[in-house]
Coordinates of C-alpha atoms and ligand atoms in Angstrom, one line a residue:
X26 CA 0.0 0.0 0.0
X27 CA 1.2 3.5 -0.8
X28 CA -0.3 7.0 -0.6
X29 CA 1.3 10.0 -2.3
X30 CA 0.3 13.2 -0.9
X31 CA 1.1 16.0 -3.3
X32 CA 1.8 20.0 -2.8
X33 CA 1.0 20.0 0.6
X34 CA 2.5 23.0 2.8
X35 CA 4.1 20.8 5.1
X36 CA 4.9 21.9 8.7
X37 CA 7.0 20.3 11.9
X38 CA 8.2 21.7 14.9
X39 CA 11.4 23.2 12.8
X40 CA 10.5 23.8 9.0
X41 CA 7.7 25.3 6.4
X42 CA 8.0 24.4 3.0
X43 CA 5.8 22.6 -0.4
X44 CA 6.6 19.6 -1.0
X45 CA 5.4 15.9 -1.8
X46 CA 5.3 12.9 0.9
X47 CA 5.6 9.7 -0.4
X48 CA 4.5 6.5 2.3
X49 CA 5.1 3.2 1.8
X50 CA 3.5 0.8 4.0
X51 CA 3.6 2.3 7.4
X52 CA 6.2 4.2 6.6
X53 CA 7.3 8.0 5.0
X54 CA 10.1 6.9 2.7
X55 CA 10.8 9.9 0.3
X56 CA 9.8 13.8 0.8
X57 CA 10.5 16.2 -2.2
X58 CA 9.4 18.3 -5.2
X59 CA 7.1 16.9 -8.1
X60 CA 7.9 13.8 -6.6
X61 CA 7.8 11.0 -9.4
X62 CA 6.0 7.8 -8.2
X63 CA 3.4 5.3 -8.8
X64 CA 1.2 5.3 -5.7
X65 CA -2.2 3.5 -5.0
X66 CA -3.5 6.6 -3.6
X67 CA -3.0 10.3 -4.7
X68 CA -4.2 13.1 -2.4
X69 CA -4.2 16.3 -3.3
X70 CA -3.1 18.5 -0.2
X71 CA -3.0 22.0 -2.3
X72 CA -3.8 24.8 0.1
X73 CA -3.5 22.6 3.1
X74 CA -1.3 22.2 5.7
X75 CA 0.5 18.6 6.4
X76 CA 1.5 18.3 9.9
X77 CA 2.6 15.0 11.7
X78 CA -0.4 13.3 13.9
X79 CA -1.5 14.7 17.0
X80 CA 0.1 13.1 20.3
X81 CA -2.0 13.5 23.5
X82 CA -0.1 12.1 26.7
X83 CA -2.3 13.2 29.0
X84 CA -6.1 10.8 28.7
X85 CA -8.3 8.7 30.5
X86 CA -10.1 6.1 28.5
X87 CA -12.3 3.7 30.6
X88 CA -10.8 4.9 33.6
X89 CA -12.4 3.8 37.2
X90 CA -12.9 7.2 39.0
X91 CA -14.8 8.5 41.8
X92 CA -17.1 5.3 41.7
X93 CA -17.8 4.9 38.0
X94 CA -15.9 5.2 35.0
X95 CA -14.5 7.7 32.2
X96 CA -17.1 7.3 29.5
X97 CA -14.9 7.3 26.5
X98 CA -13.4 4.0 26.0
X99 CA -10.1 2.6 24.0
X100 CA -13.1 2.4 20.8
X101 CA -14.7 5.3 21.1
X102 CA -11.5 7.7 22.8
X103 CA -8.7 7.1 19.9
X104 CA -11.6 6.7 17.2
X105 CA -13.0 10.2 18.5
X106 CA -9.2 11.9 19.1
X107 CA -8.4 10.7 15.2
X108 CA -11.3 12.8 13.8
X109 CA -9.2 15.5 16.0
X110 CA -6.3 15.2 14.1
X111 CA -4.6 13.0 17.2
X112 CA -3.1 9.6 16.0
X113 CA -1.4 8.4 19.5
X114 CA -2.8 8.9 23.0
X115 CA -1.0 8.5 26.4
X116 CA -3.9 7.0 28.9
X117 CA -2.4 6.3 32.9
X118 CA -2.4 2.8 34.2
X119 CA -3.6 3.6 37.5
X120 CA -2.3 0.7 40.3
X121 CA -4.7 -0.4 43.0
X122 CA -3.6 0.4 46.6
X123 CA -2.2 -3.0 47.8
X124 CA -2.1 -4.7 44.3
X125 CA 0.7 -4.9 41.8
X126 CA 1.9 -2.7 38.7
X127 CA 1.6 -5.5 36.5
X128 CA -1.7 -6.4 37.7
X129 CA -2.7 -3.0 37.1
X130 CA -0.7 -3.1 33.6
X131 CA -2.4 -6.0 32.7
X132 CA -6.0 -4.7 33.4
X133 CA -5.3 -2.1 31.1
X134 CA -4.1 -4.2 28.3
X135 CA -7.3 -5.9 28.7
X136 CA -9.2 -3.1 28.0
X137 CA -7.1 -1.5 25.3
X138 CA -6.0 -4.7 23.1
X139 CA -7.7 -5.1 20.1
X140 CA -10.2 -2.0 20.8
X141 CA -8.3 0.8 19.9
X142 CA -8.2 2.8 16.2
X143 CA -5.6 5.2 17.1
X144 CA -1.8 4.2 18.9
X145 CA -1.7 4.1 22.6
X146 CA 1.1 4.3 24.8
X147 CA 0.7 4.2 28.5
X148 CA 2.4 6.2 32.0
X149 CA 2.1 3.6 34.9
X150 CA 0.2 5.6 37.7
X151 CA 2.3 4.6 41.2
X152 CA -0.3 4.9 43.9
X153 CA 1.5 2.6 46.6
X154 CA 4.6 2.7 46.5
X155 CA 6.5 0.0 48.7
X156 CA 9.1 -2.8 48.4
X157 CA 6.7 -4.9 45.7
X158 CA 6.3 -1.8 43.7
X159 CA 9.8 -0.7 44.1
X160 CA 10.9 -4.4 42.4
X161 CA 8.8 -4.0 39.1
X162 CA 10.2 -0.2 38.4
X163 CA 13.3 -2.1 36.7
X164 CA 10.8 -4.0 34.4
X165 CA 7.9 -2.0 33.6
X166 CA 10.5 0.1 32.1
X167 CA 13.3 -2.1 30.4
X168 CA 10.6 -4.9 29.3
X169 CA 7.1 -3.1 28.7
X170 CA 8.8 0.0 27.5
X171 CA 6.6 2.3 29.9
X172 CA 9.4 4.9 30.8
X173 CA 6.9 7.6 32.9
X174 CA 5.3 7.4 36.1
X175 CA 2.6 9.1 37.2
X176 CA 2.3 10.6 40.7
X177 CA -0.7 12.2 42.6
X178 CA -0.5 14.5 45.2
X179 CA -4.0 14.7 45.9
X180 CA -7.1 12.7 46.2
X181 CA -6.3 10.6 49.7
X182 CA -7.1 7.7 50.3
X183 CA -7.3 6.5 46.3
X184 CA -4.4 7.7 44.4
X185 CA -2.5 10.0 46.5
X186 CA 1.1 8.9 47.5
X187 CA 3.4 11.0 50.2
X188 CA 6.6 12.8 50.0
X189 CA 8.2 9.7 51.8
X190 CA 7.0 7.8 48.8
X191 CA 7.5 10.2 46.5
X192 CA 11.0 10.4 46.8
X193 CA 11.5 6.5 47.1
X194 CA 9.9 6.3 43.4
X195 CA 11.8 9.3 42.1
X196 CA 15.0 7.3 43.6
X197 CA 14.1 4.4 41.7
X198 CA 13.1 5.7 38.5
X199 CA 15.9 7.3 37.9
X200 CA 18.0 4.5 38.6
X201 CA 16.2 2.8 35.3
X202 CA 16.1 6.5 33.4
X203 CA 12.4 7.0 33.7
X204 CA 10.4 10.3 34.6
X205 CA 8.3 11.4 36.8
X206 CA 5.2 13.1 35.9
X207 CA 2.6 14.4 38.7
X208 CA -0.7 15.9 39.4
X209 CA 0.4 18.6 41.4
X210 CA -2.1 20.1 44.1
X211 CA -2.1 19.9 47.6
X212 CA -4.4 17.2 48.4
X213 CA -4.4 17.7 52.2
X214 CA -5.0 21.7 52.0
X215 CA -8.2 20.5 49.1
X216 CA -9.6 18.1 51.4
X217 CA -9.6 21.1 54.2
X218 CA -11.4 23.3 52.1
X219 CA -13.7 21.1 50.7
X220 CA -15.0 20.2 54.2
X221 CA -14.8 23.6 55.2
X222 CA -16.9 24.9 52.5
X223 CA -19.4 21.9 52.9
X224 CA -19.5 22.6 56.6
X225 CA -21.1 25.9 55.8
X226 CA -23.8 24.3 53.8
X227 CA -22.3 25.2 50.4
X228 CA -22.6 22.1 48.1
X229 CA -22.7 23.8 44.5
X230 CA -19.6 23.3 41.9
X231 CA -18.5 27.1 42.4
X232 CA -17.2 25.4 45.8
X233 CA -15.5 22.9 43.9
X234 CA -13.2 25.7 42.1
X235 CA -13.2 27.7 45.7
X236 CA -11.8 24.4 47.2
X237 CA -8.9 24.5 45.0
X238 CA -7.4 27.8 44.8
X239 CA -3.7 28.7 43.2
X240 CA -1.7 28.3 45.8
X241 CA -2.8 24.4 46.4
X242 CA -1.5 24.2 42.8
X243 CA 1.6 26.2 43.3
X244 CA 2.9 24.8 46.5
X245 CA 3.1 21.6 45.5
X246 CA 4.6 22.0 41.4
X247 CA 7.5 23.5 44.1
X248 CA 7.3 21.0 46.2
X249 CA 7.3 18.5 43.4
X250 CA 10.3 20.0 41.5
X251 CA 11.9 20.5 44.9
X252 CA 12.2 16.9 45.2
X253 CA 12.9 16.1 41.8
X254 CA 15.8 18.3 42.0
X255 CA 16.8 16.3 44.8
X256 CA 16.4 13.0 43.2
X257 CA 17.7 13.8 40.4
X258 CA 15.3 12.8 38.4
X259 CA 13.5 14.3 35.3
X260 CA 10.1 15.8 36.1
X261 CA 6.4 16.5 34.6
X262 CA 4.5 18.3 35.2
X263 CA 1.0 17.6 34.3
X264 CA -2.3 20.0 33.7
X265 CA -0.8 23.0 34.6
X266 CA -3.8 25.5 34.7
X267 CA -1.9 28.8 36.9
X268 CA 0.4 31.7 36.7
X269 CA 1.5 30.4 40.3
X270 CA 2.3 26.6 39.5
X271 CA 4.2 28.4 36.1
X272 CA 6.6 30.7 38.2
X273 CA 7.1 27.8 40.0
X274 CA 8.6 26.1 36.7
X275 CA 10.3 29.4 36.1
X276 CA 12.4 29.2 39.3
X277 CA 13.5 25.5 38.8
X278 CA 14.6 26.7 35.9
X279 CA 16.3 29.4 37.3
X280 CA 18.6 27.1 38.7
X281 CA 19.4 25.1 35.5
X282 CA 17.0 22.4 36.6
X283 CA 15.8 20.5 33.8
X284 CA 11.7 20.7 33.7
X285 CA 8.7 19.6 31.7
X286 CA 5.2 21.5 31.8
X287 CA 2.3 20.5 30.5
X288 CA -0.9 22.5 29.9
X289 CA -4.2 21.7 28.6
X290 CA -6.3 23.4 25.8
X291 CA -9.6 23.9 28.4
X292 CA -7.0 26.1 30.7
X293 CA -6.0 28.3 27.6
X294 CA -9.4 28.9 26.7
X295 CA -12.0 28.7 29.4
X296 CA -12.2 30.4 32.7
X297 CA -14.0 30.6 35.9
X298 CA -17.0 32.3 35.6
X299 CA -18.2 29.4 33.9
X300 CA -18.7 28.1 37.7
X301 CA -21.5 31.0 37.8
X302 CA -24.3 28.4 35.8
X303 CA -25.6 27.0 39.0
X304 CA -25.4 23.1 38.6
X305 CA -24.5 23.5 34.7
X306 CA -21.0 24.1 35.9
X307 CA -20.7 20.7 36.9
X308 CA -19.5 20.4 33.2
X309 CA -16.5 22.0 34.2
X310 CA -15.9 20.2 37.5
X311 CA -12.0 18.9 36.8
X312 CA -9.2 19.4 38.5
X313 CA -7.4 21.4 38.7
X314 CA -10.2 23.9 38.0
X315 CA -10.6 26.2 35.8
X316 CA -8.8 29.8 36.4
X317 CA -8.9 33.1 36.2
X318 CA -7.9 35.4 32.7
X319 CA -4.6 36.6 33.9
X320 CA -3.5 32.6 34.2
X321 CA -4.6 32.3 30.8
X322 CA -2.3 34.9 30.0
X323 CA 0.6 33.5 32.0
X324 CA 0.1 29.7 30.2
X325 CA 0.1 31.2 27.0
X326 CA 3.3 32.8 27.5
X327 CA 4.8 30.3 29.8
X328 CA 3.9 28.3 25.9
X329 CA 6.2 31.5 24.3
X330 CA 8.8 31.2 26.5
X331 CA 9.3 27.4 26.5
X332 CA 8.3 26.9 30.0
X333 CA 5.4 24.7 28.7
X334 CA 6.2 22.3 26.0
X335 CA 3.2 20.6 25.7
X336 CA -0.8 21.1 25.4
X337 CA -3.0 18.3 26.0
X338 CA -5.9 17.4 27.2
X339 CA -6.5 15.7 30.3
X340 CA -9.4 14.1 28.4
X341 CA -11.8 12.7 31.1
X342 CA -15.4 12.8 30.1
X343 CA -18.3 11.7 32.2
X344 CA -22.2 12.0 30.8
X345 CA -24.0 14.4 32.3
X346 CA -25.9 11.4 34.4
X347 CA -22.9 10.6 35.8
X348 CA -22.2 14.4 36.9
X349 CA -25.5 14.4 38.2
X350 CA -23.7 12.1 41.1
X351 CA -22.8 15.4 42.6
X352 CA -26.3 17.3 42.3
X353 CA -26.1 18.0 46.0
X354 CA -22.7 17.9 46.8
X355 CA -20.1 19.1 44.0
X356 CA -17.3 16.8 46.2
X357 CA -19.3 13.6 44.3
X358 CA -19.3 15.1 40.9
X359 CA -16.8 13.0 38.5
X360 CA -14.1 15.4 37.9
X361 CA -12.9 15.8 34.2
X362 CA -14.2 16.6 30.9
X363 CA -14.4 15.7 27.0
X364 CA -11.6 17.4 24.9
X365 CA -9.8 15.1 23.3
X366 CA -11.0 15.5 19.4
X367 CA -10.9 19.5 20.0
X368 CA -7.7 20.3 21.0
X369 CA -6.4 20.5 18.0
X370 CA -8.6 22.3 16.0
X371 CA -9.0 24.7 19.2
X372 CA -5.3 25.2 19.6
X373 CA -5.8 26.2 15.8
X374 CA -8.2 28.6 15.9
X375 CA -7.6 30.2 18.9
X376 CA -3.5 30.0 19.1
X377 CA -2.1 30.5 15.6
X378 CA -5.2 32.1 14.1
X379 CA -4.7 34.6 17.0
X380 CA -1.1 34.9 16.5
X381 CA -0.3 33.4 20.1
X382 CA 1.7 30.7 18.4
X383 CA 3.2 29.9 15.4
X384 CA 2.5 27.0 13.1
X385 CA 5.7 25.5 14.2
X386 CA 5.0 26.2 17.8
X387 CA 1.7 24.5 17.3
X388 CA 3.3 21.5 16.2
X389 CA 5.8 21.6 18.6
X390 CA 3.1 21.5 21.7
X391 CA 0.5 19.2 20.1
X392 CA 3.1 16.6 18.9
X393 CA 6.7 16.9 18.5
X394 CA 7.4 17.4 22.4
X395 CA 5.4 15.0 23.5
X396 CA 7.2 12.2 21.1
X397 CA 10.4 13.7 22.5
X398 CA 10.0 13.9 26.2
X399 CA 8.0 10.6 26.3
X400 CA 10.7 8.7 24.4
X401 CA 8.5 8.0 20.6
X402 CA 10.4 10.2 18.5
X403 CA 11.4 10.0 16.0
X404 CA 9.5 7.5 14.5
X405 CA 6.6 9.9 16.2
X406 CA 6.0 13.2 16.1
X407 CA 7.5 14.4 13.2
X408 CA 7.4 13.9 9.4
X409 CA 10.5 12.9 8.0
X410 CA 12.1 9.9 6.3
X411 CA 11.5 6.8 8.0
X412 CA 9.2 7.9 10.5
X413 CA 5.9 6.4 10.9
X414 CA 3.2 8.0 7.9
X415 CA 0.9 9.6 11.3
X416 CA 0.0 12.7 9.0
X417 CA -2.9 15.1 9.4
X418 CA -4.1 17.2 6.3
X419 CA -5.6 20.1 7.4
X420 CA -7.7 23.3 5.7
X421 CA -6.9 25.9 8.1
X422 CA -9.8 27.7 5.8
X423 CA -12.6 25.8 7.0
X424 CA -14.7 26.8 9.2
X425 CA -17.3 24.9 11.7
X426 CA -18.9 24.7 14.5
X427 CA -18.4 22.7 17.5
X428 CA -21.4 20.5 19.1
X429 CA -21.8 17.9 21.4
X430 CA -25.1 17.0 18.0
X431 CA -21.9 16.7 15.9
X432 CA -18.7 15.4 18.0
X433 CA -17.4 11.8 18.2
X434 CA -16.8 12.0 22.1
X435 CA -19.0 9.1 23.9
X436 CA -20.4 12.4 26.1
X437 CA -24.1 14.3 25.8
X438 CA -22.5 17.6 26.4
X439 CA -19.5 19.4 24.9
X440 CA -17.6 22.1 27.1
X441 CA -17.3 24.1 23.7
X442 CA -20.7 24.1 22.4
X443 CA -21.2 26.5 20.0
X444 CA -17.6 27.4 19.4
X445 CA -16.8 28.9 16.1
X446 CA -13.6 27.0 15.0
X447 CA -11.8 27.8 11.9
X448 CA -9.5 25.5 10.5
X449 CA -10.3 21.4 10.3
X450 CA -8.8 18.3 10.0
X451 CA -9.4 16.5 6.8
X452 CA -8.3 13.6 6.4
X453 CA -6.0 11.5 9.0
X454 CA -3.4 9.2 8.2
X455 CA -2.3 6.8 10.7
X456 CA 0.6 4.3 9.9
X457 CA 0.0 4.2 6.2
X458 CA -3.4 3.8 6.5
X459 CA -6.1 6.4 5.7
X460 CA -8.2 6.4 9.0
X461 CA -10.2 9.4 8.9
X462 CA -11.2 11.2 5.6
X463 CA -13.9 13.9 5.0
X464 CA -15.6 13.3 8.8
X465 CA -16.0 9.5 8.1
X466 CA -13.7 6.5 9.7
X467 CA -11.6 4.0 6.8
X468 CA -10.2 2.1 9.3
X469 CA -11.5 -1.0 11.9
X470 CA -10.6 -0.7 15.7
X471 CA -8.0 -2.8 17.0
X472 CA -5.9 -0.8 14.0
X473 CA -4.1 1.0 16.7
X474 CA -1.2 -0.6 18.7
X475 CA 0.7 -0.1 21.5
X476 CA 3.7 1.9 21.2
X477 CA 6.5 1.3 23.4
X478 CA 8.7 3.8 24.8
X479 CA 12.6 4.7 25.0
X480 CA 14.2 6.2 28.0
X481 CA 16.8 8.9 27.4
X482 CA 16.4 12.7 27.4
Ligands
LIG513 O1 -10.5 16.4 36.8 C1 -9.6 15.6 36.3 N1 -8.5 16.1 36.0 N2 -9.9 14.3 36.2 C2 -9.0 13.3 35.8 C3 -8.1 12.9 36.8 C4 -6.9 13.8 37.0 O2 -6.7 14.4 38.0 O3 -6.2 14.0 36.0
LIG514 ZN1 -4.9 15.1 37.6
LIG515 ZN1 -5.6 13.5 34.3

């Protein structure tokens, strides 16, 4: 099987220029001018743009949460993030307190195997970390090729882990060259505040975003990088949504400490008043919560800068049945929301339309980084000779409109309904394979494999 895609404006994290791809197989084997080839497929990609696929490391697809589950599976997630111009997804293996890794690892294999249309790669989620867990660091990273673990430092009692534990992990992953990556708020002073605020009868979701102000987010991304620093080991972190948590990247920084930050595209673009709608805010229950305008001015230039390397989305969708858990009590309400097959068309519209980024920028935080700081490049995350044919071709003329009537997200609500997007993805190439094209799936679930990961930044 090949596909020639012809006059294309194509774009990477580094370069701007017309030119002709040429995939063979699963593979981009020549790039050039008027290139001179028999393919089985011709596409022609004049007045598009042709940027490698989407990478999102930062999902949760079928996840068990706050006494249900994420309501995008491995079918419907990758299928939905394809359509979104994202070819490979990073979902969090999250272990059960007093079980194994593996046994974690393998529950997740069971529900991604053979279900997935788009490539999947995993972070293993360290919840309990002890002498068992400390043994499988070694091979979860050498053998399974899962070089990131994921760390909470909130949400006692399920996922939370202490600094004692903290730092054991950190000791150990580094020993095997793995990261860290975290969820950094402080879960003790959130707990405080959420029974404070319930104490004084107030049970809608504006007290979920009162609960959680900056400096829960801030004192622990210092925390965090404080103990990275000492550890030696390479940190992430994740869903970065304030100017506090950002200055607190700036100062490790500061002192040569070497840093990743993650944002997503719902902290760029949404803010707190949207916690005025009475029980409609539940929508936006996630954490951390939304924020205020002059954060979303700090993350977009913390983007500039280079502080934040990557925009995902922290995709997390619950129906709105499932929010209605917290109807009286916005402490029940399944935090997270649908994003996944919006970010990039958002980051489109609203960063390089708006000339907060540049084209190259944008592929540099939607893809490139992500393949580079989680160990898939280059055979992800870029187009070039011999890396895998994950292309998206994309009119950056188009314009729509974005509806929960309309998207592929397994959620009755969308976050961004109504949003007047310009820009769409067209068609979708994943491996070789044509897998979206003019808003209609070519390929069959189970397409999309696991990829496994390198250590080595
Ligand atoms: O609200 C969120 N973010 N839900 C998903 C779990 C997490 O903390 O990332
Ligand atoms: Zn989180
Ligand atoms: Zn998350």
């Amino acid at each position: 099987m090949s596909i020639l895609i012809k006059n294309g404006r194509i774009i990477t994290a580094a370069d701007d220029y017309i030119a002709d791809i040429f995939i063979e197989n699963e593979t981009i084997t020549t790039i050039g001018k008027n290139l001179q080839v028999t393919a089985d497929q011709v596409i022609d990609a004049k007045n598009k743009l042709v940027m490698p696929g989407g990478i999102d490391p930062h999902v949760h697809l079928d996840m068990p949460f706050m006494g249900t589950f994420s309501s995008d599976n491995y079918e419907t997630g990758t299928r939905a993030a394809l359509f979104g111009g994202t070819t490979m997804v990073i979902d969090f293996v999250i272990q059960t307190k007093g079980k194994s890794l593996f046994s974690a690892l393998n529950e997740w294999k069971g529900r991604a195997e053979g279900n997935a249309f788009g490539d999947y790669s995993f972070h293993m989620s360290v919840t309990d970390f002890n002498e068992d867990t400390k043994a499988e660091i070694k091979e979860i990273i050498g053998k399974e090729g899962i070089t990131s673990f994921k760390t909470f430092m909130a949400y006692r009692g399920s996922l939370m882990i202490d600094d004692r534990q903290m730092v054991g992990l950190m000791n150990e992953v580094k020993r095997y060259g793995g990261m860290v990556t975290v969820h950094a708020t402080n879960g003790d002073m959130i707990d405080y505040l959420v029974a404070k605020n319930k104490s004084e009868g107030n049970y809608a979701p504006l007290y979920h975003y009162l609960s959680q102000p900056e400096i829960t987010e801030a004192e622990a991304t210092g925390r965090f990088a404080d103990m990275a620093q000492y550890s030696e080991v390479i940190p992430y972190v994740v869903h970065m949504s304030c100017e506090g948590a950002l200055n607190q990247i700036r100062e490790a920084t500061k002192r040569n400490q070497k840093i990743f930050a993650e944002t997503c595209i719902q902290y760029l673009l949404l803010d707190a008043s949207l916690y005025d709608k009475g029980f409609e805010s539940a929508k936006w229950v996630m954490s951390p919560p939304l924020r205020e305008k002059k954060d979303q001015t700090a993350l977009w230039a913390g983007i500039d800068q280079g502080l934040i390397q990557v925009v995902a989305t922290d995709h997390c969708p619950f129906t709105w049945e499932q929010k209605k858990a917290g109807e009286n009590d916005f402490s029940k309400i399944p935090n997270g929301a649908p994003g996944i097959e919006n970010r990039m068309e958002l980051l489109f519209s609203e960063g390089v339309l708006k000339d907060k980024i540049s084209l190259n920028k944008f592929v540099e935080v939607t893809s490139t980084n992500a393949a580079k700081i989680f160990g898939a490049y280059p055979a992800k995350g870029t187009i070039a000779i011999g890396s895998d044919a994950d292309i998206v071709i994309f009119d950056p003329g188009e314009k729509h409109i974005l509806s929960a009537k309309t998207h592929h997200m397994n959620c009755d609500y969308s976050g961004y309904e109504g949003w007047k997007v310009t820009g769409k993805c067209k068609t979708v190439i994943l491996r070789g394979k044509i897998a979206v094209d003019n808003n209609e799936v070519h390929i069959e679930k189970g397409y999309g494999k696991f990829i496994k990961r390198k250590t080595g930044l």
